[in-house]
Amino acid sequence: MTLTSQTQPTDTPTSAPAPTRPATSFWQAVGLVSGREIGTKLRDKAFLFSTVFFLLLTVGSTVLPAMLAGGPDSVAVVGSGAAEVLDRAGLDVRTVADEQAARDLVLSEDVDAAVVAGPNGVRVLALDEAPTDVVGALSTAPPVELLDPAAVDPVVGVLVPLIFGMVFFFTSITFGIQIAQSVTEEKQTRIVEILVATVPVRALLAGKVIAASALAIGQIILIAAVALIGMTATDSGAIMDQVAPAIGWFIPFFVVGFVLLAAIWAVTGALVSRQEDIGSVSMPVQMLVLIPFFAVIFGNDNSTLMTVLSYVPFSAPTAMPVRLFLGEAAGWEPVVALLILLASAVAVLLLAARLYEGSLLRTNGRTTLAAAWRNRGN
């Protein structure tokens, strides 16, 4: 009796092989995505134009005031008695031979004023207005005791909160909307399906956030460098000494706060399938930036409000540096606030990753947050 072998049926159903991604590590994929995003943005004329515009604005705000103010008052002096005093006061002193020469220089407007000595003492000659700088330099002022020498100049106290707030607000909004538009465009053109077949979804999210953060930080550093050069060229050393510590803390707060918002903007773009729908979905995100901005600008004189805002993640990047600049924060407070902001950013990134996975491949209209949460990986 001959036994014939028969192939026994297996319990495993046959199916088409699932598409496989290239053997690329997560961080290699993140590098590819971020490199692509950065390269695309550096070729974008709108991005380059905005960078040049902000640089010109920075140069104008730091250099033009000093140029328009002109140099020190020039004064002609007969003899050398008052020349040394006027020179110490920072005036442009020109020594002339006699009173007539001094008068001629004032009449021709070659100098702003002249100091001459006569029988009745020293006289100041001017064309049509008393030269207060010259008179002040020649006057004997009583000794002055400053009770609060570290007090912030009122004008600087208004400008610094405004600048910190505007930098964080406009950078977050500008780059945030660009992140959302980039994600939505990839969904609308179905390019995202090719990208997801090549790299993990979370690597796609991480690459976009890292690229936007790097570009934003690079732009801010470039603008800050131009501002510092401008202040150095115009001898604004006193203001630099006041602002430098606050800037040192503003940078890490800006970086962590921007990463937190960038993740939210990426999810915002993934929730819709058309560019036209971004405006309606992004309004709550814009409020998360807009409300803290106005709270810091108009409430920086309220110490209680500013203390609270310096620990709220969406307002801490501007509120805490402002409090440090005004001298209202203890040394331990920025450390605690930064740790809270960092923990919040990590939590938001984890939440954003799940929502991003659940909404990125849904191209049939607007996706709700609840649907994105339920459909992760589907």
Coordinates of C-alpha atoms in Angstrom, one line a residue, residues 59 106 132 258 326 364:
V59 CA 18.4 98.3 12.3
V106 CA 27.7 131.1 16.1
T132 CA 20.8 124.0 27.9
F258 CA 7.6 77.6 20.8
L326 CA 11.8 94.6 36.3
N364 CA -12.8 63.2 4.1

